[in-house]
Amino acid sequence: MMDRSHKPSAIGVGASLPQPTVSIKDHTIEASLPTGQSVTVQLYGATVTSWKSNGQEQLFLSEKAHLDGSKPIRGGIPLVFPVFGAPPKNHATSALPQHGFARNSHWEFLGKSSSESMERDHGQGDLAVKLDFGLSHTMLSKEFRKTWPYEFGLVYSVTLTKDALETTLQVRNEGKQNFDFQVLMHTYLNVEDISNIRIKGLESKTYVDKTRNATSHTEASPALSITQETDRVYQDLDPTVPVVVASAADDKPVFSITREAFNDVVVWNPWIEKAKGMADFGPDEAYKNMICVEAGSVSTWQTLEAGDSWEGGQSVKSRI
Ligand SMILES: O=P(O)(O)OC[C@H]1O[C@@H](O)[C@H](O)[C@@H](O)[C@@H]1O
């Protein structure tokens, strides 16, 4: 999964091998590999809004998503930090909006690096391109700084490889006070038909069902089908065991998600009524073309002591 074995790029060493390209335009960063895969990231929220692989778009983006920075982007991979869902009462995050401020703040592009993986699963020499984004307390709006007055630094890395999209968040406590946070990569996966997929890797896991008064249950199904509004927080998963979105027809994986330091996975689909009720969700029937499988750390709080840092991430493979 998270492959830390990238060696420095061979760019400019006389080789005429095609290299990744990266372009920056209108607060949008686009990177593509010579093998055809591409990724698009908006500086607003450092939200990944497109990931193309195998000649297909892998992420769902609502037709009505706001891409002008006026609202968190409905689709792609919004980043949830420092609180998941509605903030609890009497907590340091209480005055923040739902899902925190990372997805509705302006990030900076820190740069790109190209690399050649030495030990990827699919053979040697695969090219990868990594895009780094930063957000710190000095970049927050006055309002967010006031409501969450901690000194922090976030570095969000988006790595595109031939086989996967990897997203990693590093959180640093740059102040003198400890702070608590939750984090989640709210990944909207593009699916052809929700009735034709099953979610595997959740059996026997405890989940909180947010559609049933946040009651706790144990997943009985080895292959979960989505047939109604679904909003579940699965807890205490082994991050190295993939959560797989598989085809119901032939059981082949459509997506496989492994994680690092993320023990929770949220499965969300708004279904008919909720989809209609969201002004930025469209078309109404698009709930059939998406499933959110959201890797994160949300069932407890991570406490970060002054000067410390923490890192977590996911690797999403498609149609392997
Ligand atoms: O509408 P938002 O703030 O983007 O949230 C979408 C959904 O995000 C999911 O992660 C939550 O579990 C749901 O409860 C929520 O409805």
GROMACS .gro file of C-alpha atoms and ligand atoms in nm:
model
  336
    1MET     CA    1   0.000   0.000   0.000
    2MET     CA    2   0.160   0.336   0.089
    3ASP     CA    3   0.484   0.287  -0.096
    4ARG     CA    4   0.765   0.481   0.066
    5SER     CA    5   1.028   0.345  -0.169
    6HIS     CA    6   1.024   0.610  -0.437
    7LYS     CA    7   1.369   0.684  -0.565
    8PRO     CA    8   1.457   1.026  -0.698
    9SER     CA    9   1.337   1.103  -1.047
   10ALA     CA   10   1.547   1.010  -1.344
   11ILE     CA   11   1.435   1.331  -1.517
   12GLY     CA   12   1.720   1.495  -1.702
   13VAL     CA   13   1.965   1.206  -1.667
   14GLY     CA   14   1.985   1.180  -2.040
   15ALA     CA   15   1.692   0.945  -2.059
   16SER     CA   16   1.427   1.037  -2.312
   17LEU     CA   17   1.157   0.846  -2.128
   18PRO     CA   18   0.824   1.031  -2.117
   19GLN     CA   19   0.772   1.206  -1.786
   20PRO     CA   20   0.467   1.313  -1.584
   21THR     CA   21   0.326   1.654  -1.666
   22VAL     CA   22   0.187   1.900  -1.414
   23SER     CA   23  -0.005   2.217  -1.499
   24ILE     CA   24  -0.137   2.493  -1.276
   25LYS     CA   25  -0.427   2.705  -1.393
   26ASP     CA   26  -0.705   2.895  -1.221
   27HIS     CA   27  -0.638   2.752  -0.874
   28THR     CA   28  -0.643   2.402  -1.021
   29ILE     CA   29  -0.351   2.161  -1.042
   30GLU     CA   30  -0.356   1.883  -1.298
   31ALA     CA   31  -0.105   1.604  -1.325
   32SER     CA   32  -0.088   1.321  -1.573
   33LEU     CA   33   0.133   1.022  -1.636
   34PRO     CA   34   0.262   0.916  -1.976
   35THR     CA   35   0.057   0.599  -1.926
   36GLY     CA   36  -0.264   0.806  -1.940
   37GLN     CA   37  -0.373   0.841  -1.578
   38SER     CA   38  -0.450   1.190  -1.448
   39VAL     CA   39  -0.557   1.371  -1.135
   40THR     CA   40  -0.706   1.718  -1.078
   41VAL     CA   41  -0.689   1.899  -0.746
   42GLN     CA   42  -0.855   2.229  -0.656
   43LEU     CA   43  -0.667   2.455  -0.418
   44TYR     CA   44  -1.001   2.515  -0.251
   45GLY     CA   45  -1.006   2.243   0.011
   46ALA     CA   46  -0.716   2.068  -0.166
   47THR     CA   47  -1.008   1.872  -0.305
   48VAL     CA   48  -0.928   1.607  -0.563
   49THR     CA   49  -1.204   1.653  -0.821
   50SER     CA   50  -1.100   1.404  -1.087
   51TRP     CA   51  -0.895   1.086  -1.108
   52LYS     CA   52  -0.882   0.918  -1.446
   53SER     CA   53  -0.744   0.570  -1.478
   54ASN     CA   54  -0.805   0.287  -1.720
   55GLY     CA   55  -0.954   0.549  -1.951
   56GLN     CA   56  -1.236   0.622  -1.706
   57GLU     CA   57  -1.327   0.877  -1.443
   58GLN     CA   58  -1.300   0.703  -1.106
   59LEU     CA   59  -1.447   0.973  -0.882
   60PHE     CA   60  -1.800   1.106  -0.867
   61LEU     CA   61  -1.844   1.482  -0.893
   62SER     CA   62  -2.193   1.628  -0.864
   63GLU     CA   63  -2.307   1.827  -1.167
   64LYS     CA   64  -2.417   2.096  -0.923
   65ALA     CA   65  -2.095   2.102  -0.719
   66HIS     CA   66  -1.973   2.455  -0.644
   67LEU     CA   67  -1.621   2.495  -0.778
   68ASP     CA   68  -1.594   2.866  -0.700
   69GLY     CA   69  -1.493   2.841  -0.336
   70SER     CA   70  -1.837   2.935  -0.207
   71LYS     CA   71  -1.914   2.592  -0.059
   72PRO     CA   72  -1.732   2.263   0.005
   73ILE     CA   73  -1.712   2.065  -0.319
   74ARG     CA   74  -1.979   1.793  -0.353
   75GLY     CA   75  -1.776   1.508  -0.492
   76GLY     CA   76  -1.418   1.402  -0.550
   77ILE     CA   77  -1.225   1.373  -0.224
   78PRO     CA   78  -1.309   1.650   0.023
   79LEU     CA   79  -1.081   1.642   0.325
   80VAL     CA   80  -1.248   1.636   0.664
   81PHE     CA   81  -1.042   1.800   0.945
   82PRO     CA   82  -1.037   1.864   1.244
   83VAL     CA   83  -1.387   1.731   1.319
   84PHE     CA   84  -1.605   1.471   1.150
   85GLY     CA   85  -1.975   1.544   1.116
   86ALA     CA   86  -2.150   1.794   1.336
   87PRO     CA   87  -1.907   1.906   1.608
   88PRO     CA   88  -1.990   1.788   1.961
   89LYS     CA   89  -2.107   2.036   2.222
   90ASN     CA   90  -1.855   2.164   2.476
   91HIS     CA   91  -1.557   2.068   2.268
   92ALA     CA   92  -1.274   2.271   2.115
   93THR     CA   93  -1.431   2.214   1.774
   94SER     CA   94  -1.788   2.309   1.878
   95ALA     CA   95  -1.801   2.634   1.682
   96LEU     CA   96  -1.670   2.484   1.357
   97PRO     CA   97  -1.895   2.388   1.066
   98GLN     CA   98  -1.980   2.024   0.992
   99HIS     CA   99  -1.664   1.835   0.881
  100GLY     CA  100  -1.438   2.121   0.994
  101PHE     CA  101  -1.251   2.379   0.790
  102ALA     CA  102  -1.002   2.191   0.568
  103ARG     CA  103  -1.250   2.140   0.285
  104ASN     CA  104  -1.350   2.505   0.282
  105SER     CA  105  -1.014   2.674   0.317
  106HIS     CA  106  -0.773   2.786   0.046
  107TRP     CA  107  -0.462   2.569   0.042
  108GLU     CA  108  -0.129   2.640  -0.122
  109PHE     CA  109   0.045   2.421  -0.376
  110LEU     CA  110   0.382   2.325  -0.229
  111GLY     CA  111   0.517   2.154  -0.538
  112LYS     CA  112   0.544   1.831  -0.729
  113SER     CA  113   0.788   1.547  -0.730
  114SER     CA  114   0.819   1.269  -0.981
  115SER     CA  115   0.950   0.935  -0.885
  116GLU     CA  116   0.996   0.588  -1.004
  117SER     CA  117   0.876   0.320  -0.771
  118MET     CA  118   1.121   0.042  -0.713
  119GLU     CA  119   0.895  -0.207  -0.547
  120ARG     CA  120   0.544  -0.153  -0.663
  121ASP     CA  121   0.318  -0.454  -0.684
  122HIS     CA  122   0.295  -0.426  -1.060
  123GLY     CA  123   0.658  -0.445  -1.148
  124GLN     CA  124   0.958  -0.221  -1.139
  125GLY     CA  125   0.996   0.119  -1.285
  126ASP     CA  126   0.640   0.253  -1.258
  127LEU     CA  127   0.629   0.629  -1.272
  128ALA     CA  128   0.449   0.826  -1.005
  129VAL     CA  129   0.383   1.193  -0.952
  130LYS     CA  130   0.323   1.345  -0.610
  131LEU     CA  131   0.155   1.679  -0.551
  132ASP     CA  132   0.192   1.843  -0.210
  133PHE     CA  133  -0.050   2.094  -0.063
  134GLY     CA  134  -0.021   2.294   0.258
  135LEU     CA  135  -0.255   2.462   0.502
  136SER     CA  136  -0.152   2.631   0.824
  137HIS     CA  137  -0.322   2.836   1.093
  138THR     CA  138  -0.193   3.159   0.937
  139MET     CA  139  -0.384   3.078   0.617
  140LEU     CA  140  -0.723   3.025   0.780
  141SER     CA  141  -1.002   3.279   0.761
  142LYS     CA  142  -1.025   3.505   1.066
  143GLU     CA  143  -1.342   3.328   1.166
  144PHE     CA  144  -1.190   2.980   1.157
  145ARG     CA  145  -0.879   3.100   1.344
  146LYS     CA  146  -1.099   3.241   1.614
  147THR     CA  147  -1.311   2.928   1.647
  148TRP     CA  148  -1.013   2.687   1.642
  149PRO     CA  149  -0.717   2.887   1.772
  150TYR     CA  150  -0.446   2.621   1.748
  151GLU     CA  151  -0.117   2.651   1.564
  152PHE     CA  152  -0.100   2.371   1.314
  153GLY     CA  153   0.047   2.274   0.979
  154LEU     CA  154  -0.109   2.030   0.735
  155VAL     CA  155   0.068   1.875   0.438
  156TYR     CA  156  -0.159   1.682   0.208
  157SER     CA  157   0.010   1.466  -0.055
  158VAL     CA  158  -0.171   1.330  -0.357
  159THR     CA  159   0.025   1.064  -0.541
  160LEU     CA  160  -0.083   0.933  -0.879
  161THR     CA  161   0.059   0.604  -0.995
  162LYS     CA  162  -0.031   0.374  -1.282
  163ASP     CA  163  -0.248   0.164  -1.051
  164ALA     CA  164  -0.358   0.384  -0.765
  165LEU     CA  165  -0.433   0.720  -0.617
  166GLU     CA  166  -0.274   0.770  -0.277
  167THR     CA  167  -0.368   1.052  -0.045
  168THR     CA  168  -0.177   1.117   0.277
  169LEU     CA  169  -0.222   1.384   0.539
  170GLN     CA  170   0.048   1.494   0.778
  171VAL     CA  171  -0.072   1.696   1.077
  172ARG     CA  172   0.179   1.898   1.279
  173ASN     CA  173   0.122   2.072   1.608
  174GLU     CA  174   0.327   2.390   1.575
  175GLY     CA  175   0.200   2.552   1.891
  176LYS     CA  176   0.245   2.511   2.263
  177GLN     CA  177  -0.095   2.361   2.336
  178ASN     CA  178  -0.210   2.005   2.266
  179PHE     CA  179  -0.504   1.970   2.031
  180ASP     CA  180  -0.751   1.695   1.939
  181PHE     CA  181  -0.854   1.619   1.585
  182GLN     CA  182  -1.042   1.380   1.364
  183VAL     CA  183  -0.964   1.331   0.998
  184LEU     CA  184  -1.134   1.165   0.703
  185MET     CA  185  -1.085   1.135   0.328
  186HIS     CA  186  -1.442   1.168   0.206
  187THR     CA  187  -1.394   0.975  -0.119
  188TYR     CA  188  -1.686   0.979  -0.363
  189LEU     CA  189  -1.629   0.673  -0.584
  190ASN     CA  190  -1.788   0.668  -0.927
  191VAL     CA  191  -1.995   0.353  -0.985
  192GLU     CA  192  -2.203   0.263  -1.288
  193ASP     CA  193  -2.496   0.134  -1.089
  194ILE     CA  194  -2.523   0.117  -0.712
  195SER     CA  195  -2.737  -0.196  -0.738
  196ASN     CA  196  -2.447  -0.377  -0.905
  197ILE     CA  197  -2.186  -0.329  -0.636
  198ARG     CA  198  -2.112  -0.491  -0.301
  199ILE     CA  199  -1.881  -0.367  -0.029
  200LYS     CA  200  -1.652  -0.628   0.119
  201GLY     CA  201  -1.414  -0.632   0.411
  202LEU     CA  202  -1.659  -0.506   0.674
  203GLU     CA  203  -1.806  -0.834   0.801
  204SER     CA  204  -1.817  -0.873   1.181
  205LYS     CA  205  -1.708  -0.511   1.230
  206THR     CA  206  -1.889  -0.280   1.468
  207TYR     CA  207  -2.054   0.021   1.311
  208VAL     CA  208  -2.250   0.322   1.425
  209ASP     CA  209  -2.557   0.369   1.209
  210LYS     CA  210  -2.618   0.743   1.172
  211THR     CA  211  -2.954   0.674   1.005
  212ARG     CA  212  -3.071   0.489   1.319
  213ASN     CA  213  -2.999   0.736   1.600
  214ALA     CA  214  -2.629   0.652   1.603
  215THR     CA  215  -2.695   0.306   1.743
  216SER     CA  216  -2.422   0.043   1.738
  217HIS     CA  217  -2.448  -0.273   1.528
  218THR     CA  218  -2.231  -0.554   1.399
  219GLU     CA  219  -2.200  -0.603   1.027
  220ALA     CA  220  -2.340  -0.943   0.934
  221SER     CA  221  -2.284  -0.926   0.561
  222PRO     CA  222  -1.962  -1.036   0.390
  223ALA     CA  223  -2.075  -0.832   0.087
  224LEU     CA  224  -2.286  -0.530   0.174
  225SER     CA  225  -2.536  -0.413  -0.085
  226ILE     CA  226  -2.667  -0.055  -0.076
  227THR     CA  227  -3.045  -0.048  -0.110
  228GLN     CA  228  -3.139   0.253   0.102
  229GLU     CA  229  -2.991   0.561   0.267
  230THR     CA  230  -2.668   0.440   0.423
  231ASP     CA  231  -2.453   0.633   0.671
  232ARG     CA  232  -2.236   0.402   0.878
  233VAL     CA  233  -1.915   0.452   1.067
  234TYR     CA  234  -1.728   0.120   1.076
  235GLN     CA  235  -1.473   0.108   1.353
  236ASP     CA  236  -1.153  -0.068   1.453
  237LEU     CA  237  -1.069  -0.203   1.109
  238ASP     CA  238  -0.726  -0.337   1.028
  239PRO     CA  239  -0.600  -0.065   0.789
  240THR     CA  240  -0.391  -0.313   0.591
  241VAL     CA  241  -0.696  -0.523   0.501
  242PRO     CA  242  -0.856  -0.370   0.194
  243VAL     CA  243  -1.215  -0.255   0.187
  244VAL     CA  244  -1.325  -0.365  -0.158
  245VAL     CA  245  -1.606  -0.235  -0.376
  246ALA     CA  246  -1.677  -0.540  -0.591
  247SER     CA  247  -1.900  -0.607  -0.888
  248ALA     CA  248  -2.210  -0.802  -0.784
  249ALA     CA  249  -2.209  -0.974  -1.121
  250ASP     CA  250  -1.868  -1.137  -1.116
  251ASP     CA  251  -1.728  -1.044  -0.773
  252LYS     CA  252  -1.434  -0.865  -0.937
  253PRO     CA  253  -1.294  -0.568  -0.745
  254VAL     CA  254  -1.394  -0.230  -0.883
  255PHE     CA  255  -1.207  -0.040  -0.611
  256SER     CA  256  -0.981  -0.156  -0.332
  257ILE     CA  257  -0.892   0.077  -0.048
  258THR     CA  258  -0.609   0.020   0.196
  259ARG     CA  259  -0.525   0.263   0.471
  260GLU     CA  260  -0.243   0.369   0.698
  261ALA     CA  261  -0.320   0.483   1.054
  262PHE     CA  262  -0.688   0.505   0.962
  263ASN     CA  263  -0.894   0.259   1.165
  264ASP     CA  264  -1.238   0.378   1.059
  265VAL     CA  265  -1.428   0.365   0.732
  266VAL     CA  266  -1.752   0.553   0.669
  267VAL     CA  267  -1.991   0.419   0.406
  268TRP     CA  268  -2.234   0.682   0.283
  269ASN     CA  269  -2.500   0.704   0.016
  270PRO     CA  270  -2.774   0.968   0.053
  271TRP     CA  271  -3.030   0.766  -0.149
  272ILE     CA  272  -3.339   0.920  -0.307
  273GLU     CA  273  -3.480   1.177  -0.062
  274LYS     CA  274  -3.152   1.308   0.082
  275ALA     CA  275  -3.007   1.338  -0.269
  276LYS     CA  276  -3.306   1.551  -0.372
  277GLY     CA  277  -3.268   1.759  -0.057
  278MET     CA  278  -2.906   1.859  -0.125
  279ALA     CA  279  -2.901   2.174  -0.340
  280ASP     CA  280  -2.552   2.094  -0.472
  281PHE     CA  281  -2.624   1.730  -0.558
  282GLY     CA  282  -2.723   1.655  -0.911
  283PRO     CA  283  -2.878   1.514  -1.106
  284ASP     CA  284  -3.125   1.377  -0.848
  285GLU     CA  285  -3.069   1.017  -0.965
  286ALA     CA  286  -2.691   1.048  -0.935
  287TYR     CA  287  -2.708   0.872  -0.598
  288LYS     CA  288  -2.709   0.558  -0.816
  289ASN     CA  289  -2.368   0.648  -0.956
  290MET     CA  290  -2.174   0.704  -0.637
  291ILE     CA  291  -2.070   0.540  -0.317
  292CYS     CA  292  -1.865   0.716  -0.054
  293VAL     CA  293  -1.610   0.492   0.113
  294GLU     CA  294  -1.436   0.728   0.349
  295ALA     CA  295  -1.116   0.626   0.525
  296GLY     CA  296  -1.028   0.810   0.841
  297SER     CA  297  -0.987   0.836   1.211
  298VAL     CA  298  -1.321   0.960   1.342
  299SER     CA  299  -1.458   0.734   1.613
  300THR     CA  300  -1.212   0.873   1.866
  301TRP     CA  301  -0.993   1.184   1.882
  302GLN     CA  302  -0.626   1.190   1.802
  303THR     CA  303  -0.446   1.406   2.056
  304LEU     CA  304  -0.143   1.579   1.915
  305GLU     CA  305   0.103   1.716   2.167
  306ALA     CA  306   0.294   2.038   2.111
  307GLY     CA  307   0.568   1.982   1.855
  308ASP     CA  308   0.442   1.640   1.748
  309SER     CA  309   0.319   1.525   1.412
  310TRP     CA  310   0.090   1.249   1.287
  311GLU     CA  311   0.032   1.095   0.948
  312GLY     CA  312  -0.243   0.886   0.793
  313GLY     CA  313  -0.357   0.802   0.444
  314GLN     CA  314  -0.526   0.582   0.194
  315SER     CA  315  -0.440   0.409  -0.128
  316VAL     CA  316  -0.727   0.354  -0.372
  317LYS     CA  317  -0.679   0.108  -0.655
  318SER     CA  318  -0.933   0.080  -0.931
  319ARG     CA  319  -1.041  -0.211  -1.148
  320ILE     CA  320  -0.734  -0.415  -1.066
  321LIG     O1  321  -2.325   1.725   0.334
  321LIG     P1  322  -2.188   1.704   0.391
  321LIG     O2  323  -2.154   1.797   0.503
  321LIG     O3  324  -2.083   1.706   0.282
  321LIG     O4  325  -2.185   1.559   0.451
  321LIG     C1  326  -2.218   1.448   0.374
  321LIG     C2  327  -2.218   1.321   0.460
  321LIG     O5  328  -2.084   1.293   0.497
  321LIG     C3  329  -2.068   1.168   0.563
  321LIG     O6  330  -1.933   1.149   0.590
  321LIG     C4  331  -2.147   1.170   0.691
  321LIG     O7  332  -2.134   1.045   0.758
  321LIG     C5  333  -2.292   1.200   0.661
  321LIG     O8  334  -2.365   1.208   0.783
  321LIG     C6  335  -2.304   1.331   0.583
  321LIG     O9  336  -2.440   1.351   0.549
   0.00000   0.00000   0.00000
